């Protein structure tokens, strides 16, 4: 590629996140005469790709592997044939980050929601009571993806009392250590400047339940009504899935946004590191426990239980931590035979300890 052609590609794709590092990775495919492009939408085996030659539609048949985590996804950088009818995506460039959740099927598969994401924007509606456990779940997946999470409390205009709003923000901050928490209102614009500054560089994915106000938030960031918005039911604050596909959109202030459909379920997918990041204070306390394999249940010298007794650590946080670790372990065990064996061994050990404790109690009772 000539220097003028390279400059043309750079100027055309830079708004979508193209940089020198991507150009270096793409170099072998450039020699084959393929075009670089970013996937802005995937639909039924085909995808819309933005290239220096303009947007085009391409078939993904050549890069549809058996592994569901390797399928072409919104946010991927790809090498596309320069011509042909139909055109084909020839390969995906290695992903820098990937947001993955487990599917609701019984086949223990992961589903990739977005690729090459820098910020995971978790939208949470203040029209409903805060579900801190769900927020922690989204955060675990976000940290595991390699993206920086941001929690956005939407519909802040529904909480006119400043003190109440401050308490809600503080509750979320306690459950999201190291994560920006931004209350916003698409109705009056409050907080949007701060959010725009955060997502103004790189790629952001917008996540949350249906009815959380994601499409309204996306329209506010875009400065125009690009995404459809539907009314929310008064009875439960829920809405229908106004977004049905994942779409990558360029923001006027810089950066790109991937909007996603409302997520009813957000199962973990091999997210142990992400869970540890969400509950970093528990991980730090664990290092001070007397036993290195402390389960924080009834062991002597447990720093985690001591923190709960002193009020330093809320009981809810420990319960949520245990729940997410158990769930993640179950998901991983379905695809890891060695881990399954270790879990069975641990169950047997705990069962034997329980039986021994029961026999000791019975013996003491008989002696008395």
mmCIF file with all atom_site columns, C-alpha atoms in Angstrom, residues 123-308:
data_model
loop_
_atom_site.group_PDB
_atom_site.id
_atom_site.type_symbol
_atom_site.label_atom_id
_atom_site.label_alt_id
_atom_site.label_comp_id
_atom_site.label_asym_id
_atom_site.label_entity_id
_atom_site.label_seq_id
_atom_site.pdbx_PDB_ins_code
_atom_site.Cartn_x
_atom_site.Cartn_y
_atom_site.Cartn_z
_atom_site.occupancy
_atom_site.B_iso_or_equiv
_atom_site.pdbx_formal_charge
_atom_site.auth_seq_id
_atom_site.auth_comp_id
_atom_site.auth_asym_id
_atom_site.auth_atom_id
_atom_site.pdbx_PDB_model_num
ATOM 1   C CA . UNK A 1 123 ? -26.848 1.532   32.423 1.00 0.00 ? 123 UNK A CA 1
ATOM 2   C CA . UNK A 1 124 ? -28.952 1.216   35.594 1.00 0.00 ? 124 UNK A CA 1
ATOM 3   C CA . UNK A 1 125 ? -32.346 2.903   35.875 1.00 0.00 ? 125 UNK A CA 1
ATOM 4   C CA . UNK A 1 126 ? -33.132 4.936   38.977 1.00 0.00 ? 126 UNK A CA 1
ATOM 5   C CA . UNK A 1 127 ? -36.827 4.440   38.221 1.00 0.00 ? 127 UNK A CA 1
ATOM 6   C CA . UNK A 1 128 ? -36.532 1.086   40.009 1.00 0.00 ? 128 UNK A CA 1
ATOM 7   C CA . UNK A 1 129 ? -34.961 -0.049  43.257 1.00 0.00 ? 129 UNK A CA 1
ATOM 8   C CA . UNK A 1 130 ? -31.226 -0.629  42.838 1.00 0.00 ? 130 UNK A CA 1
ATOM 9   C CA . UNK A 1 131 ? -30.220 -4.258  42.356 1.00 0.00 ? 131 UNK A CA 1
ATOM 10  C CA . UNK A 1 132 ? -26.621 -4.152  43.587 1.00 0.00 ? 132 UNK A CA 1
ATOM 11  C CA . UNK A 1 133 ? -26.124 -7.855  42.940 1.00 0.00 ? 133 UNK A CA 1
ATOM 12  C CA . UNK A 1 134 ? -26.953 -7.416  39.241 1.00 0.00 ? 134 UNK A CA 1
ATOM 13  C CA . UNK A 1 135 ? -24.604 -4.448  39.022 1.00 0.00 ? 135 UNK A CA 1
ATOM 14  C CA . UNK A 1 136 ? -21.815 -6.559  40.542 1.00 0.00 ? 136 UNK A CA 1
ATOM 15  C CA . UNK A 1 137 ? -22.520 -9.266  37.951 1.00 0.00 ? 137 UNK A CA 1
ATOM 16  C CA . UNK A 1 138 ? -22.196 -6.794  35.074 1.00 0.00 ? 138 UNK A CA 1
ATOM 17  C CA . UNK A 1 139 ? -19.024 -5.414  36.631 1.00 0.00 ? 139 UNK A CA 1
ATOM 18  C CA . UNK A 1 140 ? -17.428 -8.871  36.883 1.00 0.00 ? 140 UNK A CA 1
ATOM 19  C CA . UNK A 1 141 ? -18.046 -9.503  33.176 1.00 0.00 ? 141 UNK A CA 1
ATOM 20  C CA . UNK A 1 142 ? -16.777 -6.026  32.298 1.00 0.00 ? 142 UNK A CA 1
ATOM 21  C CA . UNK A 1 143 ? -13.503 -6.378  34.230 1.00 0.00 ? 143 UNK A CA 1
ATOM 22  C CA . UNK A 1 144 ? -12.999 -9.858  32.767 1.00 0.00 ? 144 UNK A CA 1
ATOM 23  C CA . UNK A 1 145 ? -13.429 -8.495  29.244 1.00 0.00 ? 145 UNK A CA 1
ATOM 24  C CA . UNK A 1 146 ? -10.442 -6.196  29.645 1.00 0.00 ? 146 UNK A CA 1
ATOM 25  C CA . UNK A 1 147 ? -12.567 -3.037  29.412 1.00 0.00 ? 147 UNK A CA 1
ATOM 26  C CA . UNK A 1 148 ? -12.873 -0.287  32.028 1.00 0.00 ? 148 UNK A CA 1
ATOM 27  C CA . UNK A 1 149 ? -16.409 -0.374  33.458 1.00 0.00 ? 149 UNK A CA 1
ATOM 28  C CA . UNK A 1 150 ? -18.499 2.728   34.075 1.00 0.00 ? 150 UNK A CA 1
ATOM 29  C CA . UNK A 1 151 ? -21.842 2.637   35.913 1.00 0.00 ? 151 UNK A CA 1
ATOM 30  C CA . UNK A 1 152 ? -24.372 5.151   34.611 1.00 0.00 ? 152 UNK A CA 1
ATOM 31  C CA . UNK A 1 153 ? -27.422 5.783   36.789 1.00 0.00 ? 153 UNK A CA 1
ATOM 32  C CA . UNK A 1 154 ? -30.042 6.830   34.233 1.00 0.00 ? 154 UNK A CA 1
ATOM 33  C CA . UNK A 1 155 ? -33.246 8.827   34.810 1.00 0.00 ? 155 UNK A CA 1
ATOM 34  C CA . UNK A 1 156 ? -31.617 10.802  37.626 1.00 0.00 ? 156 UNK A CA 1
ATOM 35  C CA . UNK A 1 157 ? -34.316 13.469  37.181 1.00 0.00 ? 157 UNK A CA 1
ATOM 36  C CA . UNK A 1 158 ? -36.720 11.011  38.863 1.00 0.00 ? 158 UNK A CA 1
ATOM 37  C CA . UNK A 1 159 ? -34.720 11.504  42.100 1.00 0.00 ? 159 UNK A CA 1
ATOM 38  C CA . UNK A 1 160 ? -35.006 15.270  42.626 1.00 0.00 ? 160 UNK A CA 1
ATOM 39  C CA . UNK A 1 161 ? -33.706 15.192  46.202 1.00 0.00 ? 161 UNK A CA 1
ATOM 40  C CA . UNK A 1 162 ? -29.935 15.731  46.060 1.00 0.00 ? 162 UNK A CA 1
ATOM 41  C CA . UNK A 1 163 ? -29.286 13.955  49.365 1.00 0.00 ? 163 UNK A CA 1
ATOM 42  C CA . UNK A 1 164 ? -31.199 10.839  48.270 1.00 0.00 ? 164 UNK A CA 1
ATOM 43  C CA . UNK A 1 165 ? -29.362 10.800  44.933 1.00 0.00 ? 165 UNK A CA 1
ATOM 44  C CA . UNK A 1 166 ? -26.012 11.120  46.718 1.00 0.00 ? 166 UNK A CA 1
ATOM 45  C CA . UNK A 1 167 ? -26.880 8.127   48.916 1.00 0.00 ? 167 UNK A CA 1
ATOM 46  C CA . UNK A 1 168 ? -27.796 6.040   45.863 1.00 0.00 ? 168 UNK A CA 1
ATOM 47  C CA . UNK A 1 169 ? -24.515 6.940   44.163 1.00 0.00 ? 169 UNK A CA 1
ATOM 48  C CA . UNK A 1 170 ? -22.622 6.036   47.340 1.00 0.00 ? 170 UNK A CA 1
ATOM 49  C CA . UNK A 1 171 ? -24.385 2.636   47.535 1.00 0.00 ? 171 UNK A CA 1
ATOM 50  C CA . UNK A 1 172 ? -23.255 1.830   43.996 1.00 0.00 ? 172 UNK A CA 1
ATOM 51  C CA . UNK A 1 173 ? -19.725 3.128   44.585 1.00 0.00 ? 173 UNK A CA 1
ATOM 52  C CA . UNK A 1 174 ? -19.425 0.769   47.569 1.00 0.00 ? 174 UNK A CA 1
ATOM 53  C CA . UNK A 1 175 ? -20.331 -2.122  45.271 1.00 0.00 ? 175 UNK A CA 1
ATOM 54  C CA . UNK A 1 176 ? -18.090 -0.898  42.448 1.00 0.00 ? 176 UNK A CA 1
ATOM 55  C CA . UNK A 1 177 ? -14.592 -0.141  43.810 1.00 0.00 ? 177 UNK A CA 1
ATOM 56  C CA . UNK A 1 178 ? -12.422 1.660   41.281 1.00 0.00 ? 178 UNK A CA 1
ATOM 57  C CA . UNK A 1 179 ? -15.358 2.325   38.933 1.00 0.00 ? 179 UNK A CA 1
ATOM 58  C CA . UNK A 1 180 ? -16.751 5.761   37.961 1.00 0.00 ? 180 UNK A CA 1
ATOM 59  C CA . UNK A 1 181 ? -20.446 6.106   38.907 1.00 0.00 ? 181 UNK A CA 1
ATOM 60  C CA . UNK A 1 182 ? -22.219 8.829   36.922 1.00 0.00 ? 182 UNK A CA 1
ATOM 61  C CA . UNK A 1 183 ? -25.863 9.856   37.493 1.00 0.00 ? 183 UNK A CA 1
ATOM 62  C CA . UNK A 1 184 ? -27.328 11.211  34.256 1.00 0.00 ? 184 UNK A CA 1
ATOM 63  C CA . UNK A 1 185 ? -30.609 12.502  32.937 1.00 0.00 ? 185 UNK A CA 1
ATOM 64  C CA . UNK A 1 186 ? -31.322 12.430  29.219 1.00 0.00 ? 186 UNK A CA 1
ATOM 65  C CA . UNK A 1 187 ? -34.360 14.591  30.047 1.00 0.00 ? 187 UNK A CA 1
ATOM 66  C CA . UNK A 1 188 ? -32.447 17.625  31.324 1.00 0.00 ? 188 UNK A CA 1
ATOM 67  C CA . UNK A 1 189 ? -28.897 16.733  30.223 1.00 0.00 ? 189 UNK A CA 1
ATOM 68  C CA . UNK A 1 190 ? -27.445 16.428  33.735 1.00 0.00 ? 190 UNK A CA 1
ATOM 69  C CA . UNK A 1 191 ? -24.263 14.338  33.798 1.00 0.00 ? 191 UNK A CA 1
ATOM 70  C CA . UNK A 1 192 ? -24.080 13.859  30.031 1.00 0.00 ? 192 UNK A CA 1
ATOM 71  C CA . UNK A 1 193 ? -20.990 16.059  29.628 1.00 0.00 ? 193 UNK A CA 1
ATOM 72  C CA . UNK A 1 194 ? -19.117 13.948  32.178 1.00 0.00 ? 194 UNK A CA 1
ATOM 73  C CA . UNK A 1 195 ? -20.149 10.707  30.480 1.00 0.00 ? 195 UNK A CA 1
ATOM 74  C CA . UNK A 1 196 ? -19.273 12.068  27.016 1.00 0.00 ? 196 UNK A CA 1
ATOM 75  C CA . UNK A 1 197 ? -15.786 12.925  28.290 1.00 0.00 ? 197 UNK A CA 1
ATOM 76  C CA . UNK A 1 198 ? -15.302 9.367   29.572 1.00 0.00 ? 198 UNK A CA 1
ATOM 77  C CA . UNK A 1 199 ? -16.428 7.651   26.365 1.00 0.00 ? 199 UNK A CA 1
ATOM 78  C CA . UNK A 1 200 ? -14.918 10.262  24.054 1.00 0.00 ? 200 UNK A CA 1
ATOM 79  C CA . UNK A 1 201 ? -11.806 8.163   23.447 1.00 0.00 ? 201 UNK A CA 1
ATOM 80  C CA . UNK A 1 202 ? -11.915 4.591   22.186 1.00 0.00 ? 202 UNK A CA 1
ATOM 81  C CA . UNK A 1 203 ? -14.841 2.202   21.905 1.00 0.00 ? 203 UNK A CA 1
ATOM 82  C CA . UNK A 1 204 ? -17.629 1.886   24.467 1.00 0.00 ? 204 UNK A CA 1
ATOM 83  C CA . UNK A 1 205 ? -20.324 -0.779  24.733 1.00 0.00 ? 205 UNK A CA 1
ATOM 84  C CA . UNK A 1 206 ? -23.663 0.144   26.294 1.00 0.00 ? 206 UNK A CA 1
ATOM 85  C CA . UNK A 1 207 ? -25.096 -2.615  28.495 1.00 0.00 ? 207 UNK A CA 1
ATOM 86  C CA . UNK A 1 208 ? -28.096 -3.083  30.758 1.00 0.00 ? 208 UNK A CA 1
ATOM 87  C CA . UNK A 1 209 ? -31.567 -4.502  31.165 1.00 0.00 ? 209 UNK A CA 1
ATOM 88  C CA . UNK A 1 210 ? -34.411 -3.612  28.848 1.00 0.00 ? 210 UNK A CA 1
ATOM 89  C CA . UNK A 1 211 ? -35.984 -0.423  30.138 1.00 0.00 ? 211 UNK A CA 1
ATOM 90  C CA . UNK A 1 212 ? -32.750 0.945   31.599 1.00 0.00 ? 212 UNK A CA 1
ATOM 91  C CA . UNK A 1 213 ? -32.829 3.843   29.136 1.00 0.00 ? 213 UNK A CA 1
ATOM 92  C CA . UNK A 1 214 ? -29.937 2.687   26.925 1.00 0.00 ? 214 UNK A CA 1
ATOM 93  C CA . UNK A 1 215 ? -31.444 3.823   23.621 1.00 0.00 ? 215 UNK A CA 1
ATOM 94  C CA . UNK A 1 216 ? -32.412 7.201   25.077 1.00 0.00 ? 216 UNK A CA 1
ATOM 95  C CA . UNK A 1 217 ? -28.894 7.539   26.484 1.00 0.00 ? 217 UNK A CA 1
ATOM 96  C CA . UNK A 1 218 ? -27.373 6.586   23.121 1.00 0.00 ? 218 UNK A CA 1
ATOM 97  C CA . UNK A 1 219 ? -29.482 9.213   21.364 1.00 0.00 ? 219 UNK A CA 1
ATOM 98  C CA . UNK A 1 220 ? -28.373 11.838  23.888 1.00 0.00 ? 220 UNK A CA 1
ATOM 99  C CA . UNK A 1 221 ? -24.698 11.006  23.306 1.00 0.00 ? 221 UNK A CA 1
ATOM 100 C CA . UNK A 1 222 ? -25.191 10.952  19.538 1.00 0.00 ? 222 UNK A CA 1
ATOM 101 C CA . UNK A 1 223 ? -27.070 14.249  19.543 1.00 0.00 ? 223 UNK A CA 1
ATOM 102 C CA . UNK A 1 224 ? -29.868 12.839  17.378 1.00 0.00 ? 224 UNK A CA 1
ATOM 103 C CA . UNK A 1 225 ? -32.619 10.239  17.497 1.00 0.00 ? 225 UNK A CA 1
ATOM 104 C CA . UNK A 1 226 ? -30.814 7.330   15.870 1.00 0.00 ? 226 UNK A CA 1
ATOM 105 C CA . UNK A 1 227 ? -32.103 4.580   18.177 1.00 0.00 ? 227 UNK A CA 1
ATOM 106 C CA . UNK A 1 228 ? -35.808 3.760   18.557 1.00 0.00 ? 228 UNK A CA 1
ATOM 107 C CA . UNK A 1 229 ? -37.264 4.455   21.997 1.00 0.00 ? 229 UNK A CA 1
ATOM 108 C CA . UNK A 1 230 ? -40.442 2.871   23.371 1.00 0.00 ? 230 UNK A CA 1
ATOM 109 C CA . UNK A 1 231 ? -42.534 3.688   26.417 1.00 0.00 ? 231 UNK A CA 1
ATOM 110 C CA . UNK A 1 232 ? -41.786 1.959   29.703 1.00 0.00 ? 232 UNK A CA 1
ATOM 111 C CA . UNK A 1 233 ? -44.555 0.105   31.533 1.00 0.00 ? 233 UNK A CA 1
ATOM 112 C CA . UNK A 1 234 ? -45.600 1.978   34.680 1.00 0.00 ? 234 UNK A CA 1
ATOM 113 C CA . UNK A 1 235 ? -46.354 -1.250  36.544 1.00 0.00 ? 235 UNK A CA 1
ATOM 114 C CA . UNK A 1 236 ? -42.785 -2.556  36.665 1.00 0.00 ? 236 UNK A CA 1
ATOM 115 C CA . UNK A 1 237 ? -40.593 -0.027  34.890 1.00 0.00 ? 237 UNK A CA 1
ATOM 116 C CA . UNK A 1 238 ? -39.728 -2.488  32.132 1.00 0.00 ? 238 UNK A CA 1
ATOM 117 C CA . UNK A 1 239 ? -39.720 -1.874  28.428 1.00 0.00 ? 239 UNK A CA 1
ATOM 118 C CA . UNK A 1 240 ? -39.491 -3.941  25.301 1.00 0.00 ? 240 UNK A CA 1
ATOM 119 C CA . UNK A 1 241 ? -36.202 -4.555  23.514 1.00 0.00 ? 241 UNK A CA 1
ATOM 120 C CA . UNK A 1 242 ? -36.048 -1.420  21.376 1.00 0.00 ? 242 UNK A CA 1
ATOM 121 C CA . UNK A 1 243 ? -32.589 -2.420  20.145 1.00 0.00 ? 243 UNK A CA 1
ATOM 122 C CA . UNK A 1 244 ? -32.585 -5.848  18.459 1.00 0.00 ? 244 UNK A CA 1
ATOM 123 C CA . UNK A 1 245 ? -29.036 -5.941  17.092 1.00 0.00 ? 245 UNK A CA 1
ATOM 124 C CA . UNK A 1 246 ? -25.668 -4.630  18.246 1.00 0.00 ? 246 UNK A CA 1
ATOM 125 C CA . UNK A 1 247 ? -24.793 -1.462  16.323 1.00 0.00 ? 247 UNK A CA 1
ATOM 126 C CA . UNK A 1 248 ? -21.527 0.478   16.265 1.00 0.00 ? 248 UNK A CA 1
ATOM 127 C CA . UNK A 1 249 ? -22.025 4.242   15.973 1.00 0.00 ? 249 UNK A CA 1
ATOM 128 C CA . UNK A 1 250 ? -19.540 7.134   15.787 1.00 0.00 ? 250 UNK A CA 1
ATOM 129 C CA . UNK A 1 251 ? -19.999 9.730   18.525 1.00 0.00 ? 251 UNK A CA 1
ATOM 130 C CA . UNK A 1 252 ? -19.823 13.413  17.502 1.00 0.00 ? 252 UNK A CA 1
ATOM 131 C CA . UNK A 1 253 ? -17.449 14.214  20.377 1.00 0.00 ? 253 UNK A CA 1
ATOM 132 C CA . UNK A 1 254 ? -15.060 11.381  19.493 1.00 0.00 ? 254 UNK A CA 1
ATOM 133 C CA . UNK A 1 255 ? -15.072 7.668   20.135 1.00 0.00 ? 255 UNK A CA 1
ATOM 134 C CA . UNK A 1 256 ? -17.579 5.045   19.047 1.00 0.00 ? 256 UNK A CA 1
ATOM 135 C CA . UNK A 1 257 ? -20.511 3.446   20.853 1.00 0.00 ? 257 UNK A CA 1
ATOM 136 C CA . UNK A 1 258 ? -21.857 -0.099  20.537 1.00 0.00 ? 258 UNK A CA 1
ATOM 137 C CA . UNK A 1 259 ? -25.491 -0.232  21.608 1.00 0.00 ? 259 UNK A CA 1
ATOM 138 C CA . UNK A 1 260 ? -26.834 -3.653  22.611 1.00 0.00 ? 260 UNK A CA 1
ATOM 139 C CA . UNK A 1 261 ? -30.288 -5.180  23.151 1.00 0.00 ? 261 UNK A CA 1
ATOM 140 C CA . UNK A 1 262 ? -31.576 -5.334  26.705 1.00 0.00 ? 262 UNK A CA 1
ATOM 141 C CA . UNK A 1 263 ? -30.082 -8.296  28.552 1.00 0.00 ? 263 UNK A CA 1
ATOM 142 C CA . UNK A 1 264 ? -32.492 -10.413 30.587 1.00 0.00 ? 264 UNK A CA 1
ATOM 143 C CA . UNK A 1 265 ? -29.690 -12.673 31.787 1.00 0.00 ? 265 UNK A CA 1
ATOM 144 C CA . UNK A 1 266 ? -26.001 -11.987 32.318 1.00 0.00 ? 266 UNK A CA 1
ATOM 145 C CA . UNK A 1 267 ? -24.452 -15.319 33.210 1.00 0.00 ? 267 UNK A CA 1
ATOM 146 C CA . UNK A 1 268 ? -20.765 -15.350 34.042 1.00 0.00 ? 268 UNK A CA 1
ATOM 147 C CA . UNK A 1 269 ? -18.313 -16.937 31.631 1.00 0.00 ? 269 UNK A CA 1
ATOM 148 C CA . UNK A 1 270 ? -14.910 -17.874 33.112 1.00 0.00 ? 270 UNK A CA 1
ATOM 149 C CA . UNK A 1 271 ? -14.842 -14.586 35.008 1.00 0.00 ? 271 UNK A CA 1
ATOM 150 C CA . UNK A 1 272 ? -12.941 -15.437 38.201 1.00 0.00 ? 272 UNK A CA 1
ATOM 151 C CA . UNK A 1 273 ? -10.508 -12.559 37.724 1.00 0.00 ? 273 UNK A CA 1
ATOM 152 C CA . UNK A 1 274 ? -13.407 -10.165 37.129 1.00 0.00 ? 274 UNK A CA 1
ATOM 153 C CA . UNK A 1 275 ? -15.193 -11.340 40.275 1.00 0.00 ? 275 UNK A CA 1
ATOM 154 C CA . UNK A 1 276 ? -12.000 -10.786 42.267 1.00 0.00 ? 276 UNK A CA 1
ATOM 155 C CA . UNK A 1 277 ? -11.744 -7.250  40.863 1.00 0.00 ? 277 UNK A CA 1
ATOM 156 C CA . UNK A 1 278 ? -15.336 -6.408  41.837 1.00 0.00 ? 278 UNK A CA 1
ATOM 157 C CA . UNK A 1 279 ? -14.794 -7.681  45.367 1.00 0.00 ? 279 UNK A CA 1
ATOM 158 C CA . UNK A 1 280 ? -11.229 -6.428  45.742 1.00 0.00 ? 280 UNK A CA 1
ATOM 159 C CA . UNK A 1 281 ? -11.731 -5.542  49.401 1.00 0.00 ? 281 UNK A CA 1
ATOM 160 C CA . UNK A 1 282 ? -12.660 -9.172  50.191 1.00 0.00 ? 282 UNK A CA 1
ATOM 161 C CA . UNK A 1 283 ? -9.659  -10.436 48.246 1.00 0.00 ? 283 UNK A CA 1
ATOM 162 C CA . UNK A 1 284 ? -7.399  -8.103  50.235 1.00 0.00 ? 284 UNK A CA 1
ATOM 163 C CA . UNK A 1 285 ? -8.947  -9.175  53.544 1.00 0.00 ? 285 UNK A CA 1
ATOM 164 C CA . UNK A 1 286 ? -8.461  -12.834 52.558 1.00 0.00 ? 286 UNK A CA 1
ATOM 165 C CA . UNK A 1 287 ? -4.709  -12.323 52.497 1.00 0.00 ? 287 UNK A CA 1
ATOM 166 C CA . UNK A 1 288 ? -4.846  -11.669 56.244 1.00 0.00 ? 288 UNK A CA 1
ATOM 167 C CA . UNK A 1 289 ? -6.787  -14.861 57.078 1.00 0.00 ? 289 UNK A CA 1
ATOM 168 C CA . UNK A 1 290 ? -4.957  -17.420 59.226 1.00 0.00 ? 290 UNK A CA 1
ATOM 169 C CA . UNK A 1 291 ? -5.459  -20.181 56.634 1.00 0.00 ? 291 UNK A CA 1
ATOM 170 C CA . UNK A 1 292 ? -4.561  -19.627 52.986 1.00 0.00 ? 292 UNK A CA 1
ATOM 171 C CA . UNK A 1 293 ? -7.570  -21.706 51.832 1.00 0.00 ? 293 UNK A CA 1
ATOM 172 C CA . UNK A 1 294 ? -10.021 -20.042 54.223 1.00 0.00 ? 294 UNK A CA 1
ATOM 173 C CA . UNK A 1 295 ? -13.630 -20.343 53.026 1.00 0.00 ? 295 UNK A CA 1
ATOM 174 C CA . UNK A 1 296 ? -14.752 -17.436 55.253 1.00 0.00 ? 296 UNK A CA 1
ATOM 175 C CA . UNK A 1 297 ? -17.456 -19.539 56.868 1.00 0.00 ? 297 UNK A CA 1
ATOM 176 C CA . UNK A 1 298 ? -16.448 -20.465 60.420 1.00 0.00 ? 298 UNK A CA 1
ATOM 177 C CA . UNK A 1 299 ? -12.661 -20.762 60.381 1.00 0.00 ? 299 UNK A CA 1
ATOM 178 C CA . UNK A 1 300 ? -10.703 -19.278 63.289 1.00 0.00 ? 300 UNK A CA 1
ATOM 179 C CA . UNK A 1 301 ? -8.624  -16.250 62.407 1.00 0.00 ? 301 UNK A CA 1
ATOM 180 C CA . UNK A 1 302 ? -10.775 -15.318 59.393 1.00 0.00 ? 302 UNK A CA 1
ATOM 181 C CA . UNK A 1 303 ? -10.155 -11.649 58.560 1.00 0.00 ? 303 UNK A CA 1
ATOM 182 C CA . UNK A 1 304 ? -13.235 -11.498 56.317 1.00 0.00 ? 304 UNK A CA 1
ATOM 183 C CA . UNK A 1 305 ? -15.617 -12.613 59.084 1.00 0.00 ? 305 UNK A CA 1
ATOM 184 C CA . UNK A 1 306 ? -13.890 -10.226 61.487 1.00 0.00 ? 306 UNK A CA 1
ATOM 185 C CA . UNK A 1 307 ? -14.557 -7.374  59.054 1.00 0.00 ? 307 UNK A CA 1
ATOM 186 C CA . UNK A 1 308 ? -18.236 -8.325  58.949 1.00 0.00 ? 308 UNK A CA 1
#
